[in-house]
Coordinates of N, CA and C in Angstrom, one line a residue:
M1 N -25.2 -7.1 1.6 CA -25.8 -7.7 2.9 C -26.2 -9.0 2.2
T2 N -26.1 -10.2 3.2 CA -26.8 -11.6 2.9 C -28.0 -11.8 3.5
G3 N -28.8 -12.6 2.8 CA -30.1 -12.9 3.3 C -30.3 -13.0 4.8
E4 N -29.1 -13.7 5.5 CA -29.2 -14.0 6.9 C -28.9 -12.7 7.7
E5 N -28.4 -11.8 7.1 CA -28.4 -10.4 7.9 C -29.7 -9.8 7.9
L6 N -30.6 -10.3 7.1 CA -31.9 -9.4 6.5 C -33.0 -10.1 7.4
I7 N -32.6 -11.1 8.1 CA -33.7 -12.0 8.9 C -33.4 -12.0 10.4
T8 N -34.2 -12.0 11.2 CA -34.1 -12.1 12.7 C -35.2 -13.3 13.1
I9 N -34.9 -14.1 14.1 CA -35.8 -14.8 14.6 C -36.1 -14.5 16.3
V10 N -37.4 -14.4 16.7 CA -37.6 -14.0 18.1 C -38.7 -14.6 18.5
R11 N -38.7 -14.8 20.2 CA -39.8 -15.2 20.7 C -40.6 -13.9 21.0
G12 N -41.8 -13.8 21.0 CA -42.6 -12.9 21.5 C -44.2 -12.9 20.8
D13 N -44.6 -11.7 21.1 CA -46.1 -11.7 20.6 C -46.0 -10.5 19.4
I14 N -46.5 -11.2 18.2 CA -46.5 -10.2 17.0 C -47.2 -9.0 17.0
T15 N -48.2 -9.0 17.8 CA -49.0 -7.9 17.8 C -48.3 -6.7 18.8
D16 N -47.0 -7.0 19.1 CA -46.3 -6.0 20.0 C -44.9 -5.4 19.1
E17 N -45.1 -6.1 17.6 CA -43.9 -5.4 17.1 C -44.3 -4.0 16.2
R18 N -43.0 -3.4 16.4 CA -43.0 -2.3 15.9 C -42.2 -2.3 14.6
V19 N -43.0 -2.5 13.4 CA -42.5 -2.7 12.2 C -43.6 -1.9 11.3
D20 N -43.0 -1.8 10.0 CA -44.0 -1.3 9.1 C -44.9 -2.2 8.6
A21 N -45.0 -3.4 8.5 CA -46.1 -4.4 8.3 C -45.9 -5.7 9.2
I22 N -47.1 -6.1 9.6 CA -47.1 -7.4 10.5 C -48.0 -8.2 9.4
V23 N -47.6 -9.3 9.3 CA -48.2 -10.5 8.4 C -49.3 -11.2 9.5
N24 N -50.5 -11.3 9.0 CA -51.4 -11.9 9.4 C -51.7 -13.4 8.9
A25 N -51.7 -14.3 9.8 CA -52.1 -16.1 9.2 C -53.4 -15.9 9.3
A26 N -54.0 -15.4 8.3 CA -55.6 -15.2 8.2 C -56.2 -16.5 7.7
N27 N -57.6 -16.4 7.8 CA -58.5 -17.5 6.8 C -59.0 -16.8 5.7
S28 N -59.5 -17.5 5.0 CA -60.0 -16.7 3.6 C -61.0 -15.7 3.7
S29 N -61.8 -15.8 4.8 CA -63.0 -15.0 4.9 C -62.3 -13.5 5.2
L30 N -61.3 -13.2 5.8 CA -60.5 -12.0 6.3 C -61.1 -11.5 7.4
L31 N -62.2 -11.9 8.3 CA -62.9 -11.4 9.0 C -62.5 -11.7 10.3
G32 N -61.6 -12.4 10.7 CA -61.0 -12.7 12.1 C -61.1 -14.2 12.4
G33 N -60.4 -14.7 13.5 CA -60.4 -16.1 13.7 C -60.0 -16.4 14.8
G34 N -59.1 -17.6 14.9 CA -58.4 -17.8 16.1 C -56.8 -17.5 16.0
G35 N -56.2 -17.7 17.0 CA -54.7 -17.8 16.9 C -54.1 -16.5 16.6
V36 N -53.1 -16.4 15.6 CA -52.6 -15.2 15.4 C -53.7 -14.1 14.9
D37 N -54.4 -14.7 13.9 CA -55.6 -13.8 13.2 C -56.7 -13.0 14.2
G38 N -57.1 -14.1 15.3 CA -57.8 -13.4 16.2 C -57.1 -12.4 17.1
A39 N -55.6 -12.7 17.6 CA -55.0 -11.8 18.2 C -54.9 -10.3 17.4
I40 N -54.5 -10.4 16.3 CA -54.3 -9.3 15.2 C -55.6 -8.4 15.2
H41 N -56.6 -9.1 15.1 CA -57.9 -8.4 15.0 C -58.3 -7.7 16.3
R42 N -58.2 -8.5 17.6 CA -58.5 -7.9 18.7 C -57.6 -6.6 19.1
R43 N -56.2 -6.9 19.1 CA -55.3 -5.8 19.3 C -55.4 -4.6 18.4
G44 N -55.8 -4.8 17.1 CA -55.7 -3.9 16.2 C -57.1 -2.9 16.1
G45 N -58.1 -3.6 16.9 CA -59.4 -3.0 16.9 C -60.2 -3.0 15.7
P46 N -61.4 -2.2 15.8 CA -62.3 -2.4 14.7 C -61.9 -1.7 13.3
A47 N -60.8 -1.0 13.1 CA -60.4 -0.4 12.0 C -60.0 -1.7 10.9
I48 N -59.4 -2.6 11.5 CA -59.0 -3.8 10.6 C -60.1 -4.7 10.2
L49 N -61.2 -4.8 10.9 CA -62.4 -5.4 10.4 C -63.2 -4.7 9.5
E50 N -63.3 -3.6 9.6 CA -63.9 -2.6 8.7 C -63.2 -2.7 7.4
A51 N -61.8 -2.6 7.4 CA -60.9 -2.7 6.2 C -61.1 -4.1 5.4
T52 N -61.4 -5.2 6.3 CA -61.4 -6.4 5.6 C -62.9 -6.4 4.9
R53 N -64.0 -6.0 5.7 CA -65.3 -6.1 5.4 C -65.2 -5.5 3.9
E54 N -64.5 -4.2 3.9 CA -64.6 -3.5 2.4 C -64.2 -4.4 1.4
L55 N -63.0 -5.1 1.9 CA -62.2 -5.7 0.8 C -63.2 -7.0 0.1
R56 N -63.8 -7.5 1.3 CA -65.0 -8.5 1.0 C -66.0 -8.0 0.1
A57 N -66.4 -6.8 0.4 CA -67.6 -6.2 -0.2 C -67.1 -5.8 -1.8
T58 N -65.9 -5.6 -2.0 CA -65.5 -5.0 -3.4 C -64.6 -6.0 -4.0
T59 N -63.1 -6.0 -3.8 CA -62.5 -6.6 -4.7 C -62.1 -8.4 -4.5
L60 N -62.6 -8.6 -3.2 CA -62.6 -10.1 -2.8 C -63.8 -10.6 -2.3
P61 N -64.8 -10.7 -3.1 CA -66.1 -11.1 -2.6 C -66.2 -12.4 -2.1
D62 N -65.5 -13.4 -2.8 CA -65.2 -14.7 -2.4 C -64.1 -15.4 -1.3
G63 N -63.5 -14.1 -0.9 CA -62.5 -14.4 0.1 C -61.1 -14.3 -0.7
L64 N -60.1 -14.3 0.3 CA -58.6 -14.3 -0.2 C -58.2 -15.8 -0.5
P65 N -57.9 -15.8 -1.7 CA -57.3 -17.2 -2.0 C -56.1 -17.7 -1.2
T66 N -56.0 -18.7 -1.2 CA -54.8 -19.7 -0.2 C -53.6 -19.1 -1.0
G67 N -52.4 -18.8 -0.4 CA -51.3 -18.3 -1.0 C -51.0 -16.9 -1.3
Q68 N -52.4 -16.3 -1.3 CA -52.3 -14.8 -1.8 C -52.2 -13.8 -0.4
A69 N -51.7 -12.7 -0.7 CA -51.7 -11.5 0.3 C -52.4 -10.2 0.0
V70 N -53.0 -9.7 0.9 CA -53.5 -8.3 0.7 C -53.2 -7.3 1.9
A71 N -53.4 -6.1 1.9 CA -52.9 -5.1 2.9 C -54.1 -4.3 3.3
T72 N -54.3 -4.1 4.8 CA -54.9 -3.1 5.2 C -54.7 -2.2 6.3
T73 N -55.1 -1.5 6.9 CA -54.6 -0.5 8.0 C -54.2 -1.6 9.2
A74 N -53.3 -1.1 10.1 CA -53.1 -1.8 11.2 C -53.8 -1.5 12.3
G75 N -54.6 -0.5 12.2 CA -55.7 0.1 13.4 C -54.8 0.5 14.4
D76 N -54.9 -0.1 15.5 CA -54.5 0.3 16.9 C -53.1 -0.5 17.1
L77 N -52.6 -1.3 16.1 CA -51.1 -2.0 16.3 C -50.2 -1.1 16.0
P78 N -49.0 -1.2 16.5 CA -47.8 -0.5 16.4 C -47.3 -0.8 15.1
A79 N -47.9 -0.6 14.1 CA -47.5 -1.1 12.9 C -48.3 0.0 12.0
T80 N -47.8 -0.1 10.6 CA -48.3 0.6 9.7 C -49.5 0.0 8.9
W81 N -49.4 -1.4 8.5 CA -50.3 -2.0 7.8 C -50.0 -3.4 8.3
V82 N -51.2 -4.0 8.1 CA -51.4 -5.5 8.4 C -51.6 -6.4 7.1
I83 N -50.6 -7.1 6.4 CA -50.5 -7.9 5.4 C -51.4 -9.3 5.8
H84 N -52.4 -9.1 5.4 CA -53.2 -10.7 5.4 C -53.0 -11.6 4.4
T85 N -52.5 -13.0 4.8 CA -52.1 -13.9 3.8 C -52.8 -15.3 4.2
V86 N -53.1 -16.3 3.4 CA -53.9 -17.2 3.9 C -52.8 -18.5 3.3
G87 N -52.4 -19.2 4.5 CA -51.6 -20.4 4.3 C -52.4 -21.6 4.1
P88 N -51.6 -22.5 3.6 CA -52.6 -24.0 3.1 C -52.7 -24.8 4.6
V89 N -53.7 -25.5 4.6 CA -53.9 -26.5 5.4 C -52.9 -27.8 5.3
W90 N -52.3 -28.2 6.1 CA -51.4 -29.3 5.9 C -52.3 -30.6 5.4
S91 N -51.5 -31.4 4.4 CA -52.2 -32.5 3.7 C -51.0 -33.6 3.8
A92 N -51.2 -34.7 4.4 CA -50.4 -35.9 4.2 C -50.3 -36.5 2.9
S93 N -51.5 -36.2 2.2 CA -51.6 -36.8 1.0 C -51.5 -36.0 -0.5
E94 N -51.1 -34.6 0.1 CA -50.8 -33.7 -1.2 C -49.7 -32.9 -0.8
D95 N -48.8 -32.5 -1.6 CA -47.9 -31.6 -1.3 C -48.3 -30.1 -1.7
R96 N -48.7 -29.5 -0.5 CA -49.2 -27.9 -0.7 C -48.1 -27.0 -0.2
T97 N -46.7 -27.7 -0.5 CA -45.4 -26.6 -0.2 C -45.5 -25.3 -1.1
P98 N -45.7 -25.4 -2.4 CA -45.8 -24.2 -3.4 C -46.9 -23.1 -2.7
L99 N -48.0 -23.5 -2.1 CA -49.2 -22.7 -1.8 C -48.3 -21.8 -0.4
L100 N -47.6 -22.7 0.6 CA -47.3 -22.0 1.7 C -46.1 -21.2 1.3
Q101 N -45.2 -21.6 0.3 CA -44.2 -20.6 -0.4 C -44.8 -19.5 -0.9
N102 N -45.9 -19.5 -1.6 CA -46.5 -18.1 -2.3 C -47.1 -17.3 -1.4
A103 N -47.5 -18.1 0.2 CA -48.2 -17.0 1.1 C -47.0 -16.1 1.5
Y104 N -45.5 -16.5 1.7 CA -44.5 -15.9 1.9 C -44.2 -14.9 1.1
R105 N -44.1 -15.4 -0.2 CA -43.8 -14.5 -1.4 C -44.6 -13.5 -1.6
S106 N -45.9 -13.5 -1.7 CA -46.9 -12.7 -1.6 C -46.9 -11.5 -0.7
S107 N -46.6 -12.0 0.4 CA -46.6 -11.1 1.5 C -45.3 -10.0 1.4
V108 N -44.4 -10.6 0.9 CA -43.2 -9.8 0.7 C -43.5 -8.9 -0.3
R109 N -44.1 -9.4 -1.6 CA -44.4 -8.4 -2.7 C -45.5 -7.5 -2.0
V110 N -46.2 -7.7 -1.4 CA -47.2 -6.7 -1.0 C -46.5 -5.7 -0.2
A111 N -45.8 -6.1 0.7 CA -44.8 -5.2 1.4 C -43.9 -4.0 0.6
R112 N -43.3 -4.8 -0.3 CA -42.9 -4.0 -1.2 C -43.4 -3.0 -2.2
E113 N -44.8 -3.3 -2.5 CA -45.6 -2.2 -3.2 C -46.3 -1.1 -2.2
L114 N -46.0 -1.6 -0.7 CA -46.3 -0.5 0.1 C -45.3 0.3 0.3
G115 N -43.9 -0.1 0.0 CA -42.8 0.6 0.5 C -42.3 0.4 1.8
A116 N -42.8 -0.6 2.5 CA -42.7 -1.5 3.7 C -41.1 -1.5 3.7
R117 N -40.2 -1.1 4.7 CA -38.8 -1.5 5.0 C -38.6 -2.6 5.9
T118 N -39.7 -2.9 6.8 CA -39.5 -3.9 8.0 C -40.8 -4.6 8.1
M119 N -40.8 -5.9 8.3 CA -42.1 -6.8 8.3 C -41.8 -7.8 9.4
A120 N -42.9 -8.4 10.1 CA -43.0 -9.1 11.1 C -44.0 -10.4 10.5
F121 N -43.4 -11.8 10.6 CA -44.2 -12.8 10.3 C -44.5 -13.7 11.4
P122 N -45.6 -14.6 11.4 CA -45.6 -15.6 12.4 C -45.4 -16.9 11.5
A123 N -45.3 -17.9 12.4 CA -45.4 -19.4 11.7 C -46.7 -19.6 10.9
I124 N -46.7 -19.4 9.6 CA -47.9 -19.4 8.9 C -48.1 -20.9 8.4
S125 N -49.4 -21.4 8.8 CA -49.7 -22.7 8.5 C -49.4 -23.6 9.7
A126 N -48.6 -23.3 10.7 CA -47.9 -24.0 11.8 C -49.0 -24.3 13.2
G127 N -50.0 -23.5 12.9 CA -50.8 -23.6 14.1 C -52.0 -24.6 13.9
V128 N -53.2 -24.0 13.9 CA -54.4 -24.8 13.7 C -54.6 -25.3 12.2
Y129 N -53.7 -24.8 11.4 CA -53.8 -25.5 9.8 C -52.7 -27.0 9.8
G130 N -52.2 -27.3 11.0 CA -51.2 -28.5 10.9 C -50.0 -28.6 10.5
W131 N -49.2 -27.6 9.8 CA -48.3 -28.0 9.1 C -47.1 -28.2 10.3
P132 N -46.6 -29.5 9.9 CA -45.5 -29.7 10.9 C -44.5 -28.6 11.1
L133 N -44.3 -28.2 12.3 CA -43.5 -27.0 12.6 C -42.0 -27.3 11.9
E134 N -41.4 -28.3 12.1 CA -40.1 -28.3 11.3 C -40.0 -27.9 9.8
D135 N -40.7 -28.5 9.2 CA -41.1 -28.3 7.8 C -41.5 -26.8 7.7
A136 N -42.6 -26.3 8.4 CA -43.2 -25.0 8.1 C -41.9 -24.0 8.5
A137 N -41.2 -24.3 9.3 CA -40.1 -23.2 9.6 C -39.1 -23.4 8.3
R138 N -38.8 -24.7 8.0 CA -37.6 -24.5 6.9 C -38.3 -23.7 5.5
I139 N -39.3 -24.2 5.4 CA -40.1 -23.3 3.9 C -40.1 -21.9 4.2
A140 N -40.6 -21.6 5.3 CA -40.7 -20.1 5.7 C -39.4 -19.5 5.3
V141 N -38.2 -19.9 6.2 CA -36.9 -19.3 6.0 C -36.4 -19.3 5.0
S142 N -36.4 -20.3 4.1 CA -36.0 -20.6 2.8 C -36.5 -19.8 1.8
T143 N -37.8 -19.6 1.9 CA -38.3 -18.7 1.0 C -38.2 -17.2 1.0
V144 N -38.4 -16.8 2.6 CA -38.0 -15.4 2.6 C -36.6 -15.1 2.3
R145 N -35.8 -15.8 2.5 CA -34.0 -15.8 2.2 C -34.0 -15.5 0.6
A146 N -34.8 -16.3 0.0 CA -34.5 -16.2 -1.5 C -35.1 -15.1 -2.0
V147 N -36.2 -14.8 -1.4 CA -37.1 -13.3 -2.1 C -36.0 -12.4 -1.6
L148 N -35.6 -12.1 -0.2 CA -34.9 -11.0 0.2 C -33.4 -11.1 -0.7
S149 N -33.1 -11.9 -1.0 CA -31.7 -12.4 -1.6 C -31.7 -11.7 -3.2
S150 N -32.9 -11.6 -3.6 CA -32.9 -10.8 -5.2 C -32.7 -9.5 -5.0
G151 N -32.7 -8.8 -3.8 CA -32.1 -7.4 -3.7 C -33.0 -6.5 -4.2
V152 N -34.2 -6.8 -4.6 CA -35.2 -6.1 -5.2 C -36.4 -5.6 -4.2
G153 N -36.3 -4.4 -4.2 CA -37.6 -3.6 -3.3 C -37.0 -2.9 -2.1
S154 N -38.1 -2.7 -1.4 CA -37.9 -1.8 -0.4 C -37.5 -2.5 1.1
V155 N -38.0 -3.9 1.5 CA -38.0 -4.6 2.3 C -36.5 -5.0 2.9
E156 N -36.0 -4.4 3.9 CA -34.7 -4.5 4.4 C -34.6 -5.4 5.5
H157 N -35.6 -5.7 6.2 CA -35.7 -6.6 7.6 C -36.7 -7.3 7.9
V158 N -36.7 -8.6 7.8 CA -37.9 -9.5 8.2 C -37.5 -10.0 9.5
R159 N -38.6 -10.0 10.4 CA -38.6 -10.6 11.8 C -39.5 -11.7 11.9
F160 N -39.1 -13.0 12.1 CA -40.1 -14.1 12.5 C -40.3 -13.9 14.0
V161 N -41.6 -13.9 14.3 CA -41.9 -13.8 15.7 C -42.7 -15.1 16.2
L162 N -42.1 -15.8 17.1 CA -43.0 -16.8 17.3 C -43.2 -17.1 18.7
F163 N -44.4 -17.6 19.0 CA -45.1 -17.6 20.2 C -44.7 -18.4 21.3
N164 N -44.1 -19.6 20.9 CA -43.5 -20.5 21.8 C -42.2 -21.1 21.8
D165 N -41.5 -21.5 22.6 CA -40.1 -21.9 22.5 C -39.9 -23.1 21.6
D166 N -40.9 -24.0 21.2 CA -40.9 -25.0 20.2 C -40.8 -24.5 18.8
A167 N -41.5 -23.3 18.5 CA -41.4 -22.8 17.1 C -40.2 -21.9 17.2
L168 N -39.9 -21.3 18.3 CA -38.5 -20.6 18.2 C -37.3 -21.6 17.9
A169 N -37.3 -22.7 18.6 CA -36.3 -23.6 18.3 C -36.4 -24.0 16.8
A170 N -37.5 -24.3 16.3 CA -37.6 -24.9 15.0 C -37.2 -23.9 14.1
F171 N -37.4 -22.4 14.0 CA -37.1 -21.6 13.2 C -35.5 -21.2 13.2
R172 N -35.0 -21.3 14.4 CA -33.5 -21.1 14.7 C -32.8 -22.1 14.0
A173 N -33.3 -23.3 14.0 CA -32.8 -24.6 13.5 C -32.9 -24.5 11.7
A174 N -33.6 -24.0 11.5 CA -34.0 -24.0 10.0 C -33.4 -22.6 9.4
A175 N -32.7 -21.7 10.3 CA -31.9 -20.8 9.8 C -30.6 -21.0 10.2
G176 N -30.3 -22.2 10.7 CA -29.0 -22.4 10.8 C -28.3 -21.8 12.2
E177 N -29.1 -21.4 13.1 CA -28.8 -20.5 14.3 C -28.3 -21.5 15.4

């Protein structure tokens, strides 16, 4: 199976996805925020906030570093886990591409550690963090393809779930669709 067959790109609401793991474009505090992060916390209910508060009280007292990922329960979401990752804020003066790539790689690594077979990603860093959409899509698709093509681990399918038509078009173009 090729990397292309392992990835689908759809328009929708990531909080509706019935997958093993939903990836949250979180902020480093892990305590909720706007955009995808806020939607996941609202729809997932208090169990997600309780889990992230526990992480902050124990293993991540300073928050989750940019490019890293950690999992919690999915609470009331139709998934088993939420994998929280912190994407970088885009900068015109500094290339932060490796941090964005690592957010995707770390998320897949955590999914594999959990034994997840299916996962859904939003467009990390392409919202309030200001990453140009076409570039964010290119980095997302190429990084996930490369990780999945290694053939190592449990993840069999990744779905990019985009909230609007512009993001959908950018990700489809990046995937060559």
